[in-house]
Structure formats: C-alpha cells, structure tokens
One Martini backbone bead per residue (centre of mass of N, CA, C, O) as a GRO file, in nm:
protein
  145
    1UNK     BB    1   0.075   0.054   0.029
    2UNK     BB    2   0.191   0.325  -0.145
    3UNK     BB    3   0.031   0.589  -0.161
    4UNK     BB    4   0.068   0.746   0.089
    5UNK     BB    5   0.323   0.873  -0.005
    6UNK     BB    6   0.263   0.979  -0.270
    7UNK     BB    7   0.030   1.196  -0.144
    8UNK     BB    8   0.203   1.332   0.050
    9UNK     BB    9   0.421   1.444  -0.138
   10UNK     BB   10   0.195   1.610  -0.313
   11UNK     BB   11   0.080   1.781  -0.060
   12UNK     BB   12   0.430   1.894   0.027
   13UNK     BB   13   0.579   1.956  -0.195
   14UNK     BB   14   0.609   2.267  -0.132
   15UNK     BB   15   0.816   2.221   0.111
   16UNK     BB   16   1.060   2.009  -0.060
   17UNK     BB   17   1.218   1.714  -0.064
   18UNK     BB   18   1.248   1.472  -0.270
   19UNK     BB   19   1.293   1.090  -0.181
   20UNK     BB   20   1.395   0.783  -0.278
   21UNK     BB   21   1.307   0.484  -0.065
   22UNK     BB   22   1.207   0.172  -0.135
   23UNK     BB   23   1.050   0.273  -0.357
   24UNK     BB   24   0.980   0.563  -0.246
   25UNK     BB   25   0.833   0.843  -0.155
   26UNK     BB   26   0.979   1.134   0.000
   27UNK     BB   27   0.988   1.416   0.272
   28UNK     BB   28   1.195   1.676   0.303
   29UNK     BB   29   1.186   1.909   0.569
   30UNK     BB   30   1.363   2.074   0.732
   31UNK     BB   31   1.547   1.796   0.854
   32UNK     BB   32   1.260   1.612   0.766
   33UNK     BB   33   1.115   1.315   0.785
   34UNK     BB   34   0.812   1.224   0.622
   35UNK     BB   35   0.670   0.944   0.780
   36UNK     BB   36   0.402   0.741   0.717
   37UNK     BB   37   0.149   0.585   0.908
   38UNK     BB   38  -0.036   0.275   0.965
   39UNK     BB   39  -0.213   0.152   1.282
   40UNK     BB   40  -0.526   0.149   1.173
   41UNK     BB   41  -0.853   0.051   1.109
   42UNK     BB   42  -0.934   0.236   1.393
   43UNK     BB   43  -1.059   0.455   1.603
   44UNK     BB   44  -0.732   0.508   1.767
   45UNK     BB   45  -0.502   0.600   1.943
   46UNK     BB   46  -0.142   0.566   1.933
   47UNK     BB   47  -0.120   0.522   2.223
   48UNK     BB   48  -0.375   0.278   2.256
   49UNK     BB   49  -0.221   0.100   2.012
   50UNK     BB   50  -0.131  -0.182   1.870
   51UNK     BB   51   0.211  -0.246   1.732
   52UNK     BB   52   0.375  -0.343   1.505
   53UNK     BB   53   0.658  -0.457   1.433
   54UNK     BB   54   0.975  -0.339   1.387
   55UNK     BB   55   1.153  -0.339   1.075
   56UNK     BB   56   1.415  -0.339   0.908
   57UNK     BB   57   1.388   0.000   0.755
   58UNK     BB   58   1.194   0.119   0.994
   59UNK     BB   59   1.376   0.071   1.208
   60UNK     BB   60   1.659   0.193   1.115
   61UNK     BB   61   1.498   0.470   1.067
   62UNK     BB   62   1.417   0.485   1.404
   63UNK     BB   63   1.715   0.457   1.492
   64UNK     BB   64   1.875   0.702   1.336
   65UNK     BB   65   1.655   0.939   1.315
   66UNK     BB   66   1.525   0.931   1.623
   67UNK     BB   67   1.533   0.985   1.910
   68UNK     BB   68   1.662   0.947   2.202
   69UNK     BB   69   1.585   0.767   2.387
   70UNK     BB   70   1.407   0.805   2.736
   71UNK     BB   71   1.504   0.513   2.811
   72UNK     BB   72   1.734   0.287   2.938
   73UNK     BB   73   1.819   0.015   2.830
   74UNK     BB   74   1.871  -0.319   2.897
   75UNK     BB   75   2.152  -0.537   2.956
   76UNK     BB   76   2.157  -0.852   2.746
   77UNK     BB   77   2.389  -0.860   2.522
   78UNK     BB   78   2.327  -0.792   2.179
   79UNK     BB   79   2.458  -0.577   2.097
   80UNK     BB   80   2.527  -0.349   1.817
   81UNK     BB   81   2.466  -0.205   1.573
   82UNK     BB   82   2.557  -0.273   1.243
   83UNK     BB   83   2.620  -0.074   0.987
   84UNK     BB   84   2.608  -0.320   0.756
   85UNK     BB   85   2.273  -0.377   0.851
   86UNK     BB   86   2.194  -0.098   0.724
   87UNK     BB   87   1.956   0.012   0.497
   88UNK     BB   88   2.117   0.151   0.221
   89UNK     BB   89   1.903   0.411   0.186
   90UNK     BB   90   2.022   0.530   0.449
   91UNK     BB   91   2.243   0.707   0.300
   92UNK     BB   92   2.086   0.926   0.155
   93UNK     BB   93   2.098   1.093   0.321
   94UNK     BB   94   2.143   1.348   0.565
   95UNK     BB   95   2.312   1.461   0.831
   96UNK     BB   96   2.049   1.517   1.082
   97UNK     BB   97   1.783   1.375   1.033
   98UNK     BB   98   1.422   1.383   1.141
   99UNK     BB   99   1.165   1.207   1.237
  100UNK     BB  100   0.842   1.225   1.085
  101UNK     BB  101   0.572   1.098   1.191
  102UNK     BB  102   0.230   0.992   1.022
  103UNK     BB  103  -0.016   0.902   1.167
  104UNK     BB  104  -0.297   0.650   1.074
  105UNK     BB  105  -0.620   0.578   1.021
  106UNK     BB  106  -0.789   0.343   0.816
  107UNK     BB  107  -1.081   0.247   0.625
  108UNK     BB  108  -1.257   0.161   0.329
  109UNK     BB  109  -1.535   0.281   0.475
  110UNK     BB  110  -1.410   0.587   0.648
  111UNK     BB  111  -1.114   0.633   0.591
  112UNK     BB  112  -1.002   0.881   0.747
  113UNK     BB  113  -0.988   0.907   1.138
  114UNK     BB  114  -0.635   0.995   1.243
  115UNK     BB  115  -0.407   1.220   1.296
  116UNK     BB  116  -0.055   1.201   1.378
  117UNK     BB  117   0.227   1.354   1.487
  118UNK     BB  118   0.598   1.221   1.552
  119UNK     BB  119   0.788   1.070   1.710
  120UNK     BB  120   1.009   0.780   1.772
  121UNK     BB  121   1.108   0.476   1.863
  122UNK     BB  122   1.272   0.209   2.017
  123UNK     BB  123   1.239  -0.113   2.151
  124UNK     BB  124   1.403  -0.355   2.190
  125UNK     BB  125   1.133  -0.537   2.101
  126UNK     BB  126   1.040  -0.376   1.823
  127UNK     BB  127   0.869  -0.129   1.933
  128UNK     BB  128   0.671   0.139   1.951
  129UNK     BB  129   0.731   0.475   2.079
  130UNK     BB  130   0.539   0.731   2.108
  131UNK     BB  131   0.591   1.072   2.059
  132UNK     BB  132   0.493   1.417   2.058
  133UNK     BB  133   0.221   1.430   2.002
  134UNK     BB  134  -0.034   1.562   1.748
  135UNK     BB  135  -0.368   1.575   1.716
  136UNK     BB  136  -0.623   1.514   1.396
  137UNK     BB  137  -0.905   1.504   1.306
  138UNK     BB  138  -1.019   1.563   0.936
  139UNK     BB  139  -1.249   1.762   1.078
  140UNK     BB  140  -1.061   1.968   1.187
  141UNK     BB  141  -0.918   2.068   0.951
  142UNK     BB  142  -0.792   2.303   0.753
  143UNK     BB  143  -0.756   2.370   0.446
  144UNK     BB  144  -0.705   2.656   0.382
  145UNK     BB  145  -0.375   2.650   0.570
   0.00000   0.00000   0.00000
C-alpha cells in the first residue's frame, strides 16, 4: 500500500524536497523526514493502538533518524547494531535529519478517522514508542490553512 507515501508527497511537495527510499517517494522539509505510518484500521489514539513490530528498514529508519531513547534500555548483551547491517537506502539521507511519524487510522468503510505525528522510539523488543503526539482528526483540519 505505497499509495499514502505518493500522495503525502504530493500534499507537501512545495515544503521541500522529494527523496526516494525503498522505492517510494518521502519528503525532506527543513532537516525533518516525513514518514506516513497506518497503525489501525479503526479510530483509536496512537498511545492506546497495538502497534505491530518494526523491523528492516522501519526498524533502521528509527533507530538512526528518531529521538535518543528516553529511558535507557537493560543491558541483555545483544551487542549494538552493526553499520553494515543497517539498509542501504539510508545512506542517502543527509546527516542530521530528524523523523517525523505521520501516524494515521484508515479503513475502507470510514477513510481516514485520525491523524497524529511526532517523534518515535524503538524499544529494544522491536515495539514503537510514539512520543510528541499533535492529534487531529481530519474533521478538525481546515483545508484553507
């Protein structure tokens, strides 16, 4: 479902710059990655959905570009993530961009039901932690602004 990726840039193509990872279009705006992420078929807040495991490029994509934890991880002896295994198109970035989730619920019967976007974790269980939320349900957005 490569569709939202296509179409946020689309909505923001003059904020910035496109960029293309996995074979999909994302944006660039001022220093900040624009990443689209559906978490529910059904309107339930960010902070309160089941969020399934990130891995692969996800995965890397939030561990390199996201916050620094915000609590420090038990130390298991996993060893830490080795550069070489980190994926490819992430070198294409520039140094210092920073992601930003556009979390959003969508199914469809209903369309979308929820937008929200911030910041995201990795927790060592491979689970999203979303912080920073703004929430707005797409009644709430004035298309005008």
């Amino acid at each position: 479902m490569a569709v939202q990726y296509e179409e946020l840039a689309a909505g923001i193509s003059g904020l910035g710059e496109a960029v293309r990872l996995q074979g999909r279009t994302l944006m660039l705006v001022r220093g900040h990655l624009i990443y689209p992420l559906r978490y529910a078929k059904r309107d339930v807040p960010v902070t309160a959905a089941r969020l399934r495991r990130a891995t692969g490029f996800r995965a890397d994509l939030i561990c390199r570009h996201g916050p620094p934890p915000r609590q420090q991880a038990f130390d298991l002896d996993w060893g830490e993530l080795d550069a070489s295994e980190v994926h490819p198109d992430l070198e294409l970035l520039p140094e210092g961009v920073q992601l930003v989730l556009v979390a959003y619920t969508c199914s469809m019967e209903k369309g979308v039901m929820r937008i929200e976007w911030g910041s995201a974790e990795l927790r060592r269980e491979d689970r999203y932690l979303i912080g920073t939320v703004t929430s707005r349900c797409p009644s709430q957005i004035d298309p005008e602004r």
